[in-house]
PDB file of C-alpha atoms in Angstrom:
ATOM      1  CA  UNK W  27     118.492 141.929 182.157  1.00 89.00           C
ATOM      2  CA  UNK W  28     120.070 142.785 178.833  1.00 93.00           C
ATOM      3  CA  UNK W  29     120.148 146.278 177.361  1.00 96.00           C
ATOM      4  CA  UNK W  30     121.136 147.372 173.869  1.00 97.00           C
ATOM      5  CA  UNK W  31     122.548 150.758 172.869  1.00 97.00           C
ATOM      6  CA  UNK W  32     122.366 151.375 169.130  1.00 96.00           C
ATOM      7  CA  UNK W  33     123.520 154.250 166.967  1.00 96.00           C
ATOM      8  CA  UNK W  34     125.015 155.258 163.654  1.00 91.00           C
ATOM      9  CA  UNK W  35     128.767 155.506 163.092  1.00 90.00           C
ATOM     10  CA  UNK W  36     130.415 158.512 164.714  1.00 91.00           C
ATOM     11  CA  UNK W  37     127.497 159.296 167.020  1.00 95.00           C
ATOM     12  CA  UNK W  38     129.545 158.639 170.177  1.00 95.00           C
ATOM     13  CA  UNK W  39     128.438 155.166 171.275  1.00 96.00           C
ATOM     14  CA  UNK W  40     131.816 154.331 172.813  1.00 94.00           C
ATOM     15  CA  UNK W  41     131.911 157.671 174.645  1.00 96.00           C
ATOM     16  CA  UNK W  42     128.473 156.864 176.055  1.00 97.00           C
ATOM     17  CA  UNK W  43     129.579 153.333 177.001  1.00 97.00           C
ATOM     18  CA  UNK W  44     132.537 154.666 179.004  1.00 96.00           C
ATOM     19  CA  UNK W  45     130.343 157.351 180.580  1.00 96.00           C
ATOM     20  CA  UNK W  46     127.844 154.654 181.577  1.00 97.00           C
ATOM     21  CA  UNK W  47     130.609 152.496 183.070  1.00 97.00           C
ATOM     22  CA  UNK W  48     131.821 155.410 185.199  1.00 97.00           C
ATOM     23  CA  UNK W  49     128.309 156.392 186.321  1.00 97.00           C
ATOM     24  CA  UNK W  50     127.481 152.824 187.372  1.00 97.00           C
ATOM     25  CA  UNK W  51     130.787 152.379 189.182  1.00 96.00           C
ATOM     26  CA  UNK W  52     130.404 155.650 191.108  1.00 96.00           C
ATOM     27  CA  UNK W  53     126.619 155.616 191.540  1.00 95.00           C
ATOM     28  CA  UNK W  54     126.247 158.881 189.590  1.00 95.00           C
ATOM     29  CA  UNK W  55     123.271 159.915 187.461  1.00 96.00           C
ATOM     30  CA  UNK W  56     123.624 158.738 183.863  1.00 97.00           C
ATOM     31  CA  UNK W  57     123.478 161.634 181.357  1.00 97.00           C
ATOM     32  CA  UNK W  58     123.077 163.854 184.438  1.00 95.00           C
ATOM     33  CA  UNK W  59     119.464 162.634 184.655  1.00 95.00           C
ATOM     34  CA  UNK W  60     118.830 158.882 185.008  1.00 95.00           C
ATOM     35  CA  UNK W  61     119.278 157.391 188.485  1.00 94.00           C
ATOM     36  CA  UNK W  62     121.542 154.346 188.696  1.00 95.00           C
ATOM     37  CA  UNK W  63     122.405 151.829 191.382  1.00 94.00           C
ATOM     38  CA  UNK W  64     126.121 151.710 192.167  1.00 96.00           C
ATOM     39  CA  UNK W  65     127.383 148.425 190.752  1.00 96.00           C
ATOM     40  CA  UNK W  66     130.518 146.628 189.793  1.00 97.00           C
ATOM     41  CA  UNK W  67     131.171 147.111 186.078  1.00 97.00           C
ATOM     42  CA  UNK W  68     133.251 145.172 183.605  1.00 97.00           C
ATOM     43  CA  UNK W  69     133.882 147.307 180.525  1.00 97.00           C
ATOM     44  CA  UNK W  70     135.128 145.211 177.592  1.00 95.00           C
ATOM     45  CA  UNK W  71     136.338 147.095 174.535  1.00 92.00           C
ATOM     46  CA  UNK W  72     136.526 145.045 171.359  1.00 92.00           C
ATOM     47  CA  UNK W  73     136.984 148.172 169.219  1.00 88.00           C
ATOM     48  CA  UNK W  74     139.017 150.874 170.964  1.00 90.00           C
ATOM     49  CA  UNK W  75     142.736 150.297 171.407  1.00 89.00           C
ATOM     50  CA  UNK W  76     144.255 150.156 174.892  1.00 89.00           C
ATOM     51  CA  UNK W  77     145.612 153.672 174.414  1.00 93.00           C
ATOM     52  CA  UNK W  78     142.235 155.029 173.347  1.00 93.00           C
ATOM     53  CA  UNK W  79     140.488 153.514 176.385  1.00 93.00           C
ATOM     54  CA  UNK W  80     143.143 154.942 178.721  1.00 93.00           C
ATOM     55  CA  UNK W  81     142.959 158.356 177.061  1.00 95.00           C
ATOM     56  CA  UNK W  82     139.163 158.504 177.294  1.00 94.00           C
ATOM     57  CA  UNK W  83     139.187 157.522 180.947  1.00 93.00           C
ATOM     58  CA  UNK W  84     141.760 160.240 181.633  1.00 93.00           C
ATOM     59  CA  UNK W  85     139.544 162.779 179.856  1.00 94.00           C
ATOM     60  CA  UNK W  86     136.922 162.074 182.540  1.00 94.00           C
ATOM     61  CA  UNK W  87     139.203 163.111 185.409  1.00 93.00           C
ATOM     62  CA  UNK W  88     137.112 166.172 186.266  1.00 92.00           C
ATOM     63  CA  UNK W  89     133.920 164.096 186.224  1.00 93.00           C
ATOM     64  CA  UNK W  90     135.479 161.392 188.410  1.00 94.00           C
ATOM     65  CA  UNK W  91     136.802 163.920 190.924  1.00 92.00           C
ATOM     66  CA  UNK W  92     137.401 162.346 194.327  1.00 88.00           C
ATOM     67  CA  UNK W  93     135.663 159.061 193.460  1.00 86.00           C
ATOM     68  CA  UNK W  94     138.874 157.361 192.341  1.00 89.00           C
ATOM     69  CA  UNK W  95     138.656 154.852 195.212  1.00 87.00           C
ATOM     70  CA  UNK W  96     135.123 153.872 194.119  1.00 84.00           C
ATOM     71  CA  UNK W  97     136.445 153.176 190.637  1.00 91.00           C
ATOM     72  CA  UNK W  98     139.209 150.969 191.979  1.00 90.00           C
ATOM     73  CA  UNK W  99     136.624 148.814 193.753  1.00 94.00           C
ATOM     74  CA  UNK W 100     133.889 148.851 191.114  1.00 96.00           C
ATOM     75  CA  UNK W 101     135.341 149.314 187.595  1.00 96.00           C
ATOM     76  CA  UNK W 102     137.223 146.563 185.754  1.00 96.00           C
ATOM     77  CA  UNK W 103     138.461 147.184 182.218  1.00 94.00           C
ATOM     78  CA  UNK W 104     139.273 144.452 179.720  1.00 92.00           C
ATOM     79  CA  UNK W 105     141.051 146.259 176.888  1.00 82.00           C
ATOM     80  CA  UNK W 106     141.304 145.065 173.318  1.00 87.00           C
ATOM     81  CA  UNK W 107     143.388 141.891 172.870  1.00 84.00           C
ATOM     82  CA  UNK W 108     144.725 140.316 169.674  1.00 78.00           C
ATOM     83  CA  UNK W 109     141.762 138.040 168.980  1.00 82.00           C
ATOM     84  CA  UNK W 110     138.157 138.055 170.062  1.00 82.00           C
ATOM     85  CA  UNK W 111     138.563 134.495 171.465  1.00 87.00           C
ATOM     86  CA  UNK W 112     141.352 135.679 173.781  1.00 89.00           C
ATOM     87  CA  UNK W 113     139.274 138.647 174.847  1.00 89.00           C
ATOM     88  CA  UNK W 114     136.251 136.533 175.736  1.00 92.00           C
ATOM     89  CA  UNK W 115     138.615 134.285 177.680  1.00 92.00           C
ATOM     90  CA  UNK W 116     139.922 137.315 179.585  1.00 92.00           C
ATOM     91  CA  UNK W 117     136.375 138.461 180.335  1.00 94.00           C
ATOM     92  CA  UNK W 118     135.496 135.049 181.741  1.00 94.00           C
ATOM     93  CA  UNK W 119     138.710 135.052 183.794  1.00 94.00           C
ATOM     94  CA  UNK W 120     137.784 138.377 185.416  1.00 94.00           C
ATOM     95  CA  UNK W 121     134.254 137.136 186.121  1.00 95.00           C
ATOM     96  CA  UNK W 122     135.663 134.085 187.893  1.00 95.00           C
ATOM     97  CA  UNK W 123     138.156 136.098 189.939  1.00 95.00           C
ATOM     98  CA  UNK W 124     135.920 139.033 190.871  1.00 95.00           C
ATOM     99  CA  UNK W 125     132.579 138.788 192.641  1.00 94.00           C
ATOM    100  CA  UNK W 126     130.424 140.573 190.059  1.00 95.00           C
ATOM    101  CA  UNK W 127     127.120 139.464 191.603  1.00 96.00           C
ATOM    102  CA  UNK W 128     124.476 142.012 190.527  1.00 96.00           C
ATOM    103  CA  UNK W 129     127.001 143.846 188.369  1.00 97.00           C
ATOM    104  CA  UNK W 130     127.047 144.916 184.731  1.00 98.00           C
ATOM    105  CA  UNK W 131     129.113 143.863 181.705  1.00 97.00           C
ATOM    106  CA  UNK W 132     129.379 146.459 178.920  1.00 97.00           C
ATOM    107  CA  UNK W 133     130.305 144.952 175.538  1.00 96.00           C
ATOM    108  CA  UNK W 134     131.649 147.514 173.064  1.00 94.00           C
ATOM    109  CA  UNK W 135     130.622 146.437 170.517  1.00 92.00           C
ATOM    110  CA  UNK W 136     128.538 143.575 169.084  1.00 92.00           C
ATOM    111  CA  UNK W 137     130.048 143.557 165.589  1.00 87.00           C
ATOM    112  CA  UNK W 138     133.675 143.426 166.753  1.00 87.00           C
ATOM    113  CA  UNK W 139     133.001 140.940 169.569  1.00 89.00           C
ATOM    114  CA  UNK W 140     132.400 138.083 167.125  1.00 89.00           C
ATOM    115  CA  UNK W 141     134.449 136.333 164.473  1.00 86.00           C
ATOM    116  CA  UNK W 142     135.235 138.577 161.455  1.00 83.00           C
ATOM    117  CA  UNK W 143     132.663 138.487 158.624  1.00 85.00           C
ATOM    118  CA  UNK W 144     129.986 137.106 160.957  1.00 89.00           C
ATOM    119  CA  UNK W 145     126.553 138.120 159.719  1.00 90.00           C
ATOM    120  CA  UNK W 146     125.006 139.423 162.927  1.00 89.00           C
ATOM    121  CA  UNK W 147     121.816 140.264 160.996  1.00 88.00           C
ATOM    122  CA  UNK W 148     121.162 136.542 160.535  1.00 90.00           C
ATOM    123  CA  UNK W 149     118.630 135.379 163.136  1.00 90.00           C
ATOM    124  CA  UNK W 150     120.248 131.944 163.554  1.00 91.00           C
ATOM    125  CA  UNK W 151     123.710 133.469 164.000  1.00 91.00           C
ATOM    126  CA  UNK W 152     122.330 135.988 166.463  1.00 92.00           C
ATOM    127  CA  UNK W 153     120.624 133.211 168.422  1.00 92.00           C
ATOM    128  CA  UNK W 154     124.029 131.582 169.067  1.00 92.00           C
ATOM    129  CA  UNK W 155     125.500 134.898 170.245  1.00 92.00           C
ATOM    130  CA  UNK W 156     122.546 135.457 172.538  1.00 93.00           C
ATOM    131  CA  UNK W 157     123.044 132.004 174.015  1.00 94.00           C
ATOM    132  CA  UNK W 158     126.577 133.045 175.027  1.00 92.00           C
ATOM    133  CA  UNK W 159     125.269 136.239 176.646  1.00 94.00           C
ATOM    134  CA  UNK W 160     122.524 134.330 178.457  1.00 95.00           C
ATOM    135  CA  UNK W 161     125.062 131.910 179.877  1.00 95.00           C
ATOM    136  CA  UNK W 162     127.131 134.783 181.298  1.00 95.00           C
ATOM    137  CA  UNK W 163     124.044 136.402 182.824  1.00 96.00           C
ATOM    138  CA  UNK W 164     122.911 133.195 184.486  1.00 96.00           C
ATOM    139  CA  UNK W 165     126.331 131.903 185.566  1.00 96.00           C
ATOM    140  CA  UNK W 166     127.567 135.144 187.142  1.00 97.00           C
ATOM    141  CA  UNK W 167     124.247 136.887 187.931  1.00 97.00           C
ATOM    142  CA  UNK W 168     125.077 139.969 185.897  1.00 97.00           C
ATOM    143  CA  UNK W 169     123.306 142.300 183.489  1.00 97.00           C
ATOM    144  CA  UNK W 170     124.735 142.987 180.046  1.00 97.00           C
ATOM    145  CA  UNK W 171     124.796 146.157 177.960  1.00 97.00           C
ATOM    146  CA  UNK W 172     125.616 145.543 174.293  1.00 96.00           C
ATOM    147  CA  UNK W 173     126.690 148.408 172.043  1.00 96.00           C
ATOM    148  CA  UNK W 174     125.714 147.957 168.411  1.00 95.00           C
ATOM    149  CA  UNK W 175     125.531 149.896 165.153  1.00 94.00           C
ATOM    150  CA  UNK W 176     122.576 151.070 163.164  1.00 94.00           C
ATOM    151  CA  UNK W 177     121.863 149.681 159.728  1.00 92.00           C
ATOM    152  CA  UNK W 178     123.078 151.679 156.745  1.00 89.00           C
ATOM    153  CA  UNK W 179     120.851 154.275 155.073  1.00 86.00           C
ATOM    154  CA  UNK W 180     118.824 155.144 158.176  1.00 89.00           C
ATOM    155  CA  UNK W 181     120.676 158.324 159.235  1.00 84.00           C
ATOM    156  CA  UNK W 182     118.064 160.679 157.762  1.00 83.00           C
ATOM    157  CA  UNK W 183     115.067 158.791 159.145  1.00 92.00           C
ATOM    158  CA  UNK W 184     113.370 159.090 162.517  1.00 96.00           C
ATOM    159  CA  UNK W 185     114.651 156.607 165.093  1.00 97.00           C
ATOM    160  CA  UNK W 186     113.031 153.181 164.908  1.00 96.00           C
ATOM    161  CA  UNK W 187     113.710 149.912 166.714  1.00 95.00           C
ATOM    162  CA  UNK W 188     114.128 148.396 163.225  1.00 94.00           C
ATOM    163  CA  UNK W 189     117.332 150.478 162.768  1.00 94.00           C
ATOM    164  CA  UNK W 190     119.273 148.156 165.093  1.00 94.00           C
ATOM    165  CA  UNK W 191     122.016 146.010 163.542  1.00 89.00           C
ATOM    166  CA  UNK W 192     121.631 142.496 164.934  1.00 84.00           C
ATOM    167  CA  UNK W 193     118.370 141.100 163.558  1.00 82.00           C
ATOM    168  CA  UNK W 194     114.897 140.897 165.069  1.00 90.00           C
ATOM    169  CA  UNK W 195     116.192 138.180 167.391  1.00 92.00           C
ATOM    170  CA  UNK W 196     118.336 140.758 169.202  1.00 93.00           C
ATOM    171  CA  UNK W 197     115.572 143.328 169.626  1.00 94.00           C
ATOM    172  CA  UNK W 198     113.079 140.710 170.840  1.00 94.00           C
ATOM    173  CA  UNK W 199     115.628 139.327 173.324  1.00 93.00           C
ATOM    174  CA  UNK W 200     116.673 142.657 174.828  1.00 96.00           C
ATOM    175  CA  UNK W 201     114.831 143.991 177.854  1.00 96.00           C
ATOM    176  CA  UNK W 202     115.787 147.608 177.170  1.00 97.00           C
ATOM    177  CA  UNK W 203     116.883 149.441 174.029  1.00 97.00           C
ATOM    178  CA  UNK W 204     118.294 152.965 173.778  1.00 98.00           C
ATOM    179  CA  UNK W 205     119.180 154.566 170.442  1.00 98.00           C
ATOM    180  CA  UNK W 206     120.874 157.751 169.327  1.00 97.00           C
ATOM    181  CA  UNK W 207     121.500 159.616 166.085  1.00 97.00           C
ATOM    182  CA  UNK W 208     123.441 162.703 165.067  1.00 94.00           C
ATOM    183  CA  UNK W 209     121.506 165.953 164.782  1.00 93.00           C
ATOM    184  CA  UNK W 210     122.321 168.105 161.767  1.00 89.00           C
ATOM    185  CA  UNK W 211     121.280 171.222 163.675  1.00 84.00           C
ATOM    186  CA  UNK W 212     124.373 171.288 165.897  1.00 83.00           C
ATOM    187  CA  UNK W 213     127.622 169.287 165.903  1.00 82.00           C
ATOM    188  CA  UNK W 214     127.315 168.807 169.672  1.00 88.00           C
ATOM    189  CA  UNK W 215     123.705 167.675 169.623  1.00 93.00           C
ATOM    190  CA  UNK W 216     122.329 164.141 169.409  1.00 96.00           C
ATOM    191  CA  UNK W 217     118.811 162.735 169.278  1.00 97.00           C
ATOM    192  CA  UNK W 218     118.211 160.059 171.906  1.00 97.00           C
ATOM    193  CA  UNK W 219     115.272 157.704 172.325  1.00 98.00           C
ATOM    194  CA  UNK W 220     114.346 154.754 174.527  1.00 98.00           C
ATOM    195  CA  UNK W 221     112.664 152.371 172.097  1.00 97.00           C
ATOM    196  CA  UNK W 222     112.011 149.403 174.386  1.00 97.00           C
ATOM    197  CA  UNK W 223     111.449 148.858 178.091  1.00 97.00           C
ATOM    198  CA  UNK W 224     110.296 145.616 179.640  1.00 95.00           C
ATOM    199  CA  UNK W 225     108.349 145.221 182.879  1.00 87.00           C
ATOM    200  CA  UNK W 226     108.353 148.839 184.039  1.00 88.00           C
ATOM    201  CA  UNK W 227     106.731 152.177 183.253  1.00 90.00           C
ATOM    202  CA  UNK W 228     108.712 154.712 181.249  1.00 93.00           C
ATOM    203  CA  UNK W 229     107.382 158.181 180.456  1.00 94.00           C
ATOM    204  CA  UNK W 230     110.088 158.612 177.792  1.00 95.00           C
ATOM    205  CA  UNK W 231     109.322 155.460 175.815  1.00 96.00           C
ATOM    206  CA  UNK W 232     109.519 156.268 172.086  1.00 97.00           C
ATOM    207  CA  UNK W 233     109.740 160.003 172.806  1.00 95.00           C
ATOM    208  CA  UNK W 234     112.833 161.658 171.252  1.00 96.00           C
ATOM    209  CA  UNK W 235     114.908 163.959 173.432  1.00 96.00           C
ATOM    210  CA  UNK W 236     118.011 166.077 173.009  1.00 95.00           C
ATOM    211  CA  UNK W 237     121.393 164.806 174.125  1.00 96.00           C
ATOM    212  CA  UNK W 238     124.000 167.537 174.497  1.00 94.00           C
ATOM    213  CA  UNK W 239     127.547 166.308 173.950  1.00 92.00           C
ATOM    214  CA  UNK W 240     129.727 168.058 176.508  1.00 90.00           C
ATOM    215  CA  UNK W 241     133.019 166.329 175.787  1.00 88.00           C
ATOM    216  CA  UNK W 242     133.586 163.664 176.970  1.00 92.00           C
ATOM    217  CA  UNK W 243     130.032 162.906 178.183  1.00 93.00           C
ATOM    218  CA  UNK W 244     126.374 163.378 177.313  1.00 96.00           C
ATOM    219  CA  UNK W 245     123.745 165.469 179.117  1.00 96.00           C
ATOM    220  CA  UNK W 246     120.031 164.790 178.699  1.00 96.00           C
ATOM    221  CA  UNK W 247     117.980 167.825 177.684  1.00 94.00           C
ATOM    222  CA  UNK W 248     114.339 168.473 176.759  1.00 94.00           C
ATOM    223  CA  UNK W 249     112.122 166.325 174.559  1.00 94.00           C
ATOM    224  CA  UNK W 250     111.921 167.000 170.811  1.00 93.00           C
ATOM    225  CA  UNK W 251     108.603 168.002 169.266  1.00 89.00           C
ATOM    226  CA  UNK W 252     109.644 167.407 165.643  1.00 91.00           C
ATOM    227  CA  UNK W 253     112.403 164.815 165.333  1.00 94.00           C
ATOM    228  CA  UNK W 254     112.613 164.930 161.524  1.00 92.00           C
ATOM    229  CA  UNK W 255     113.918 168.538 161.634  1.00 89.00           C
ATOM    230  CA  UNK W 256     117.176 167.200 163.095  1.00 92.00           C
ATOM    231  CA  UNK W 257     117.914 165.133 159.973  1.00 91.00           C
ATOM    232  CA  UNK W 258     117.251 167.785 157.305  1.00 83.00           C
ATOM    233  CA  UNK W 259     120.278 168.413 155.107  1.00 77.00           C
ATOM    234  CA  UNK W 260     121.835 171.840 155.612  1.00 66.00           C
ATOM    235  CA  UNK W 261     121.159 172.864 151.989  1.00 67.00           C
ATOM    236  CA  UNK W 262     117.417 172.562 152.647  1.00 72.00           C
ATOM    237  CA  UNK W 263     117.366 174.616 155.860  1.00 79.00           C
ATOM    238  CA  UNK W 264     115.274 177.760 156.201  1.00 85.00           C
ATOM    239  CA  UNK W 265     118.277 179.863 157.272  1.00 88.00           C
ATOM    240  CA  UNK W 266     120.024 179.353 153.923  1.00 86.00           C
ATOM    241  CA  UNK W 267     116.822 180.039 151.964  1.00 88.00           C
ATOM    242  CA  UNK W 268     116.331 183.274 153.916  1.00 92.00           C
ATOM    243  CA  UNK W 269     119.889 184.502 153.223  1.00 91.00           C
ATOM    244  CA  UNK W 270     119.516 183.615 149.539  1.00 90.00           C
ATOM    245  CA  UNK W 271     116.274 185.600 149.396  1.00 93.00           C
ATOM    246  CA  UNK W 272     117.974 188.558 151.077  1.00 93.00           C
ATOM    247  CA  UNK W 273     120.692 188.785 148.419  1.00 91.00           C
ATOM    248  CA  UNK W 274     118.516 190.323 145.618  1.00 93.00           C
ATOM    249  CA  UNK W 275     116.909 192.599 148.256  1.00 93.00           C
ATOM    250  CA  UNK W 276     120.339 194.091 149.034  1.00 94.00           C
ATOM    251  CA  UNK W 277     121.212 194.339 145.346  1.00 94.00           C
ATOM    252  CA  UNK W 278     118.103 196.457 144.740  1.00 93.00           C
ATOM    253  CA  UNK W 279     119.288 198.813 147.482  1.00 94.00           C
ATOM    254  CA  UNK W 280     122.786 198.889 145.992  1.00 94.00           C
ATOM    255  CA  UNK W 281     124.312 197.581 149.204  1.00 94.00           C
ATOM    256  CA  UNK W 282     126.996 194.896 149.520  1.00 93.00           C
ATOM    257  CA  UNK W 283     126.902 194.638 153.303  1.00 95.00           C
ATOM    258  CA  UNK W 284     124.196 194.911 155.945  1.00 96.00           C
ATOM    259  CA  UNK W 285     123.804 195.420 159.673  1.00 96.00           C
ATOM    260  CA  UNK W 286     121.257 194.088 162.139  1.00 95.00           C
ATOM    261  CA  UNK W 287     118.803 196.922 161.477  1.00 96.00           C
ATOM    262  CA  UNK W 288     118.898 196.306 157.723  1.00 96.00           C
ATOM    263  CA  UNK W 289     118.368 192.596 158.372  1.00 96.00           C
ATOM    264  CA  UNK W 290     115.269 193.495 160.376  1.00 96.00           C
ATOM    265  CA  UNK W 291     114.005 195.673 157.488  1.00 96.00           C
ATOM    266  CA  UNK W 292     114.179 192.568 155.323  1.00 96.00           C
ATOM    267  CA  UNK W 293     112.681 190.225 157.941  1.00 96.00           C
ATOM    268  CA  UNK W 294     109.655 192.493 158.295  1.00 95.00           C
ATOM    269  CA  UNK W 295     108.935 191.903 154.593  1.00 94.00           C
ATOM    270  CA  UNK W 296     108.850 188.184 155.486  1.00 91.00           C
ATOM    271  CA  UNK W 297     106.203 188.838 158.156  1.00 89.00           C
ATOM    272  CA  UNK W 298     108.564 188.421 161.079  1.00 93.00           C
ATOM    273  CA  UNK W 299     107.296 190.197 164.203  1.00 92.00           C
ATOM    274  CA  UNK W 300     109.756 192.320 166.135  1.00 92.00           C
ATOM    275  CA  UNK W 301     109.437 193.227 169.768  1.00 87.00           C
ATOM    276  CA  UNK W 302     110.233 190.284 172.055  1.00 85.00           C
ATOM    277  CA  UNK W 303     113.547 188.964 173.330  1.00 88.00           C
ATOM    278  CA  UNK W 304     112.971 185.444 171.973  1.00 84.00           C
ATOM    279  CA  UNK W 305     112.824 186.778 168.409  1.00 89.00           C
ATOM    280  CA  UNK W 306     115.918 188.939 168.944  1.00 91.00           C
ATOM    281  CA  UNK W 307     117.735 185.843 170.218  1.00 90.00           C
ATOM    282  CA  UNK W 308     116.614 183.951 167.118  1.00 91.00           C
ATOM    283  CA  UNK W 309     118.173 186.644 164.920  1.00 94.00           C
ATOM    284  CA  UNK W 310     121.411 186.447 166.920  1.00 93.00           C
ATOM    285  CA  UNK W 311     121.532 182.673 166.438  1.00 89.00           C
ATOM    286  CA  UNK W 312     120.747 183.121 162.745  1.00 92.00           C
ATOM    287  CA  UNK W 313     123.725 185.420 162.259  1.00 94.00           C
ATOM    288  CA  UNK W 314     126.108 183.170 164.192  1.00 91.00           C
ATOM    289  CA  UNK W 315     124.895 179.981 162.511  1.00 86.00           C
ATOM    290  CA  UNK W 316     125.240 181.437 159.005  1.00 90.00           C
ATOM    291  CA  UNK W 317     128.769 182.581 159.840  1.00 90.00           C
ATOM    292  CA  UNK W 318     129.635 179.094 161.091  1.00 84.00           C
ATOM    293  CA  UNK W 319     128.226 177.625 157.870  1.00 81.00           C
ATOM    294  CA  UNK W 320     130.298 180.036 155.765  1.00 85.00           C
ATOM    295  CA  UNK W 321     127.407 181.797 153.993  1.00 87.00           C
ATOM    296  CA  UNK W 322     127.870 185.049 155.943  1.00 93.00           C
ATOM    297  CA  UNK W 323     131.056 186.860 156.882  1.00 93.00           C
ATOM    298  CA  UNK W 324     131.408 189.463 159.615  1.00 94.00           C
ATOM    299  CA  UNK W 325     133.509 192.275 158.115  1.00 95.00           C
ATOM    300  CA  UNK W 326     133.249 194.711 161.056  1.00 95.00           C
ATOM    301  CA  UNK W 327     131.243 195.249 164.219  1.00 96.00           C
ATOM    302  CA  UNK W 328     127.572 194.750 163.321  1.00 96.00           C
ATOM    303  CA  UNK W 329     128.414 194.546 159.611  1.00 96.00           C
ATOM    304  CA  UNK W 330     127.976 191.406 157.517  1.00 96.00           C
ATOM    305  CA  UNK W 331     128.483 190.347 153.924  1.00 94.00           C
TER     306      UNK W 331
END
């Protein structure tokens, strides 16, 4: 089968690709959740330099642990070479020399794996690329995972299969599609979604879920009830509106700073209900988040400005 992983720039697609390669090679759960079958993996980087690939693999030392011998037998890396033609030649050379039967090729990424200025959004162009992938699948009995970008101007929209760069031909051809976007709620949070699965049941199909980025890998967390909240610009967030509203309240009291109790005096005017630990935790997160954003400053213990 062929799978596609799509995401906007800077979301961590290459980190996920390397994490996937390691999980497949060692038979470990992907994202600490999805079961995988241990397989031989050929990871081909058309984007990262040799040094970057080496560095990122070394950053996974703790995750790899004692499974170094499994990697030696199952993971094959084709680093970036001068031209994409040479790199495809190297990939084919490895496939001929190594028995990859039932294995996986990870192509990182679609845009850099073709001739410069190729319009991968053109259906006819994409059809020729797909023909190359199909030939590899059939000749060597392998599956392929293709990393690709999202189209421009879709960062603030809920994930859709139409976001994928590579034309409708690519999305129709793929058996499985996984997509991810940055969350504006937390720098280490991503929104993940499986947007296509062929020939099997999937309880997560088109249901967004949290992906926690624990450098250098991703951990699957709970599903997301309201995906659009994760793409709201910071200036529109309720936390900033609340702090802005609190400013004239403090001025009326003639106070320049406030503590947690004074904050609660204000929150009660906003119909907040005090008395349970979940709400107290929400206030704690509010104070920390507003400090991180630079709209509050802690001037002493339990004193803020």
